[in-house]
Coordinates of C-alpha atoms and ligand atoms in Angstrom, one line a residue:
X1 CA 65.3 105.9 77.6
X2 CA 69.0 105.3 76.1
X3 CA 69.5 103.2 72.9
X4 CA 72.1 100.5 72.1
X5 CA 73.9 102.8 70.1
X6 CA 73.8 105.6 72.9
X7 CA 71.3 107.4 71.2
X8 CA 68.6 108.9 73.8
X9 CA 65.1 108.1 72.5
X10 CA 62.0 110.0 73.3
X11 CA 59.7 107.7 75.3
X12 CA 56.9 108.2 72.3
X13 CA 58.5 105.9 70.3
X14 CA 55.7 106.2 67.8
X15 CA 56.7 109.7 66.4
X16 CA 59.5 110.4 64.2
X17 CA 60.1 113.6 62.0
X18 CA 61.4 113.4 58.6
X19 CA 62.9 116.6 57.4
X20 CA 62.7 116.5 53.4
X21 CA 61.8 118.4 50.5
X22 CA 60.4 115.3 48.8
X23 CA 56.8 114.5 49.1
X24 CA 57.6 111.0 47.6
X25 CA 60.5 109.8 49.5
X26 CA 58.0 110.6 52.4
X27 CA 55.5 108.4 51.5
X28 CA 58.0 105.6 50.8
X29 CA 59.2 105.8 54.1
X30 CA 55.5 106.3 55.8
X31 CA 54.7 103.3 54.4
X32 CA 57.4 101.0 55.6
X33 CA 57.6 102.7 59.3
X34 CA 53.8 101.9 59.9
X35 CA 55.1 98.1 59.3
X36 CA 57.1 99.0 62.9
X37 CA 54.3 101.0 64.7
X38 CA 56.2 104.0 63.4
X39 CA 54.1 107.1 62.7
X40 CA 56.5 110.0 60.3
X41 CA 55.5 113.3 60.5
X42 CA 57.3 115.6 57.3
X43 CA 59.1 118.6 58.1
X44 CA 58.8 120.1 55.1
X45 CA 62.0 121.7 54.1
X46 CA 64.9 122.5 52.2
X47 CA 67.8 120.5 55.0
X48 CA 71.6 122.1 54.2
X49 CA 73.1 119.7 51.7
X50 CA 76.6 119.7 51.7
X51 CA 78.8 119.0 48.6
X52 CA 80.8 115.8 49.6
X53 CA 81.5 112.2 47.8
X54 CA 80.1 110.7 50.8
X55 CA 75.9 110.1 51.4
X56 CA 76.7 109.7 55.0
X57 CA 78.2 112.7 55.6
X58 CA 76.1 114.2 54.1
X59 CA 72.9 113.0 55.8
X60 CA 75.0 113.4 58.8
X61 CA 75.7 117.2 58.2
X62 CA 71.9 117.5 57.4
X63 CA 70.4 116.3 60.6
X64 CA 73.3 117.9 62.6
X65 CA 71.3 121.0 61.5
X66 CA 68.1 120.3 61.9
X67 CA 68.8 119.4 65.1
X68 CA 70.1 122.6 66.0
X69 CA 67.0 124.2 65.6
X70 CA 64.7 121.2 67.0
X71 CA 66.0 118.6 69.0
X72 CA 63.3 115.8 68.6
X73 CA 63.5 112.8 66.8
X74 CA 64.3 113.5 63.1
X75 CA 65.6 111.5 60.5
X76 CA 67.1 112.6 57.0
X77 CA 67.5 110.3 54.3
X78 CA 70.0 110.9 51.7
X79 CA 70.1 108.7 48.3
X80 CA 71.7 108.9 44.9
X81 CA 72.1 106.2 41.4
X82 CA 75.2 105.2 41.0
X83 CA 76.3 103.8 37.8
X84 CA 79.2 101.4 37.3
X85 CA 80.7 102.1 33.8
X86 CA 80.0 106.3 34.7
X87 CA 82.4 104.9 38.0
X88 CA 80.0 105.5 40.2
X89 CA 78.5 109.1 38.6
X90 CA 76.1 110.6 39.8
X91 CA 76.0 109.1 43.1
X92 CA 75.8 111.9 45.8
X93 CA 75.7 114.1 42.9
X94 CA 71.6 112.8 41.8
X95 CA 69.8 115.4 43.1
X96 CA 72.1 118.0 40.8
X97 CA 72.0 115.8 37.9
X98 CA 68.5 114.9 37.6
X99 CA 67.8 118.5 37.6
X100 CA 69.9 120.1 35.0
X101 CA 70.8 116.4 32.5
X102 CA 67.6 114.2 33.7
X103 CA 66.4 111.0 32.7
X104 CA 67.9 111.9 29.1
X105 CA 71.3 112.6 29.9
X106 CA 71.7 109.6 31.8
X107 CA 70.6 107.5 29.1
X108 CA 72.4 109.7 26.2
X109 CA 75.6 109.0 28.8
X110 CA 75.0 105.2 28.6
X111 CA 74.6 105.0 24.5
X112 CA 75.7 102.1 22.7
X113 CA 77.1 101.1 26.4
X114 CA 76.3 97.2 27.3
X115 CA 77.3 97.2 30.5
X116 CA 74.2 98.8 32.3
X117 CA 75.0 98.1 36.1
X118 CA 73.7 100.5 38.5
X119 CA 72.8 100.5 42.3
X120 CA 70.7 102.7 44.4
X121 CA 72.0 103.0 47.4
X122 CA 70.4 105.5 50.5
X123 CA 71.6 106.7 54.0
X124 CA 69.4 107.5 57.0
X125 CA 70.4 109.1 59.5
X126 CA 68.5 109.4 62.8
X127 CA 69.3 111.5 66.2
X128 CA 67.4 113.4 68.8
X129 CA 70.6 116.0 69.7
X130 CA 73.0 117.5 67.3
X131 CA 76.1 115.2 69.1
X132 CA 74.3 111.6 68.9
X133 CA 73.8 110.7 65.4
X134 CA 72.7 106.9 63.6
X135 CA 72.9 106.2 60.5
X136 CA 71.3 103.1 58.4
X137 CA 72.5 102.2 55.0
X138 CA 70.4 100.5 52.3
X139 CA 71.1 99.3 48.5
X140 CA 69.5 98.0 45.5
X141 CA 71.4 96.4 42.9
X142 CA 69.9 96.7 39.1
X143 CA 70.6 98.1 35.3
X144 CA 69.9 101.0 33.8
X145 CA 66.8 100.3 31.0
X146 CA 67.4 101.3 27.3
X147 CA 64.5 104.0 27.9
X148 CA 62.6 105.6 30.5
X149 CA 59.1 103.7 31.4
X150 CA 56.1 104.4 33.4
X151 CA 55.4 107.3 35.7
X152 CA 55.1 106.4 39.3
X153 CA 57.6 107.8 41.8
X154 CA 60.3 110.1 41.2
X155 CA 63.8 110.8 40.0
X156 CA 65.5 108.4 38.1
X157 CA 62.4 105.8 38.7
X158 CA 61.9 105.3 35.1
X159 CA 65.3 104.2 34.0
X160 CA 66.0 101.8 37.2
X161 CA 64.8 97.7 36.7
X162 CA 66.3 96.3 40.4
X163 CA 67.6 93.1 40.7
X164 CA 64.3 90.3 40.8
X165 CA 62.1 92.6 38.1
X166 CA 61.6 93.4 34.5
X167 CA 59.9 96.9 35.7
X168 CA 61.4 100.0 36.3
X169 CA 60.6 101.2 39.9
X170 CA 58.6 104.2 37.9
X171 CA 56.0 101.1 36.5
X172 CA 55.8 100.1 39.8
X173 CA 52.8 100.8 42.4
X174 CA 54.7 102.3 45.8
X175 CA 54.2 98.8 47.7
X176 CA 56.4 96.9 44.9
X177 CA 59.2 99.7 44.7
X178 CA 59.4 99.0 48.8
X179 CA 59.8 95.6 48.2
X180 CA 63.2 96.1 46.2
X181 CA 64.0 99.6 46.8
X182 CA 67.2 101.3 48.3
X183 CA 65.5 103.5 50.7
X184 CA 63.3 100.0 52.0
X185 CA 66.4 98.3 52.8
X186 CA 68.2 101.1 55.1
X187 CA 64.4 102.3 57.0
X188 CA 64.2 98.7 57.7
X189 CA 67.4 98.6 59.4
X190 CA 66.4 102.0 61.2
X191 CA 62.9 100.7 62.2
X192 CA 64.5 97.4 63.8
X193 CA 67.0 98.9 65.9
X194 CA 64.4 101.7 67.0
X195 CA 61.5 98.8 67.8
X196 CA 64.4 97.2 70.1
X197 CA 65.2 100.4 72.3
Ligands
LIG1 P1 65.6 115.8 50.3 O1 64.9 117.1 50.6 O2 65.2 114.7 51.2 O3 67.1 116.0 50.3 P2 66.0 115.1 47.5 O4 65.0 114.7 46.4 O5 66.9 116.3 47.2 O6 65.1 115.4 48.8 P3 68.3 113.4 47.8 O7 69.2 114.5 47.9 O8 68.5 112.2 48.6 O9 66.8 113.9 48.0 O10 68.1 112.9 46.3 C1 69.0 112.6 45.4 C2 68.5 112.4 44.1 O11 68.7 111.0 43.7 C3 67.0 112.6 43.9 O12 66.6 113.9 43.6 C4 66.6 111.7 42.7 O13 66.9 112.3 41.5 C5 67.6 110.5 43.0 N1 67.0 109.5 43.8 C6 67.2 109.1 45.0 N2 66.4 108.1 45.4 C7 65.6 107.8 44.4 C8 64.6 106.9 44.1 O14 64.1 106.1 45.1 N3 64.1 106.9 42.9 C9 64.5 107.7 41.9 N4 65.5 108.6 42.1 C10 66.0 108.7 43.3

């Protein structure tokens, strides 16, 4: 079968690979495919993360090499906070700055600030051969909470409130952080375009 895009699709439609490291962002995204008939299957590993300023490239570059190795359907997702008065920091950068600042050094970053505007904004790219790629963007627009609260999800959860909520995505149950969330907004996108093929 051959998709809008030019992308050949596997005649299962219902199976999709998601190569990630992150347990969470899988189940996020489980949840929202089975909306579409979309069964994900994790590939549970490290994908090659280039440095770049870009999240499309760099979910680009990612599945490029996964696909090398396996050419069935496989999607990445790549997703990072970015914070307007830090212009935009840490943006593709999270993943780095969650592990060596955290939570804290976000917030310590932010003192005293009053401007607290932040978005979340996510990539996915999708492709069945290294020289067909689609990619899918989503964003959630929200502030950046005086302290971290609650303990669901991952990352930078605790200190995101989207747009619509007085609760940080980390004092939310899965189903409400999909409602709002980043990563929602660009599988959504995917899973309509993939339904159509
Ligand atoms: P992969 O194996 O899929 O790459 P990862 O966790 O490294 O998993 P990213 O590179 O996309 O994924 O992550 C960027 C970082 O941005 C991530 O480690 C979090 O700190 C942050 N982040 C992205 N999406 C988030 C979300 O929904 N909630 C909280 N933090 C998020």
């Amino acid at each position: 079968m051959k998709g809008g895009g030019g992308t050949p699709v596997s005649n299962d439609l219902r199976l999709v690979y998601f190569a990630t490291s992150n347990k969470h962002k899988f189940d996020e995204a489980k949840d929202i495919l089975a909306d579409y008939g979309i069964d994900l299957k994790m590939v549970r590993e490290k994908t090659e993360e280039i440095q770049d300023d870009d999240l499309r490239t760099i979910a680009v570059h990612a599945l490029s090499k996964a696909l090398e190795k396996d050419e069935r359907p496989t999607m990445i997702e790549d997703a990072g906070l970015f914070v307007k008065m830090l212009n935009g920091f840490p943006g593709p950068y999270s993943s780095y700055v969650h592990r060596v600042l955290g939570v804290d050094g976000i917030l310590r970053l932010m003192n005293h600030e009053e401007n607290r505007d932040a978005e979340f904004r996510s990539v996915v790219a999708f492709g069945n051969s290294p020289s067909i790629i689609e990619t899918f963007q989503g964003v959630v627009k929200g502030t950046i909470s005086l302290q971290p609260k609650g303990r669901s999800g991952f990352g930078f959860d605790p200190i995101f409130i989207p747009k619509g909520s007085k609760k940080t995505f980390a004092e939310m149950s899965l189903e409400e952080k999909n409602h709002f969330s980043h990563r929602a907004d660009a599988l959504r996108k995917f899973a309509k375009w993939y339904t159509s093929l």
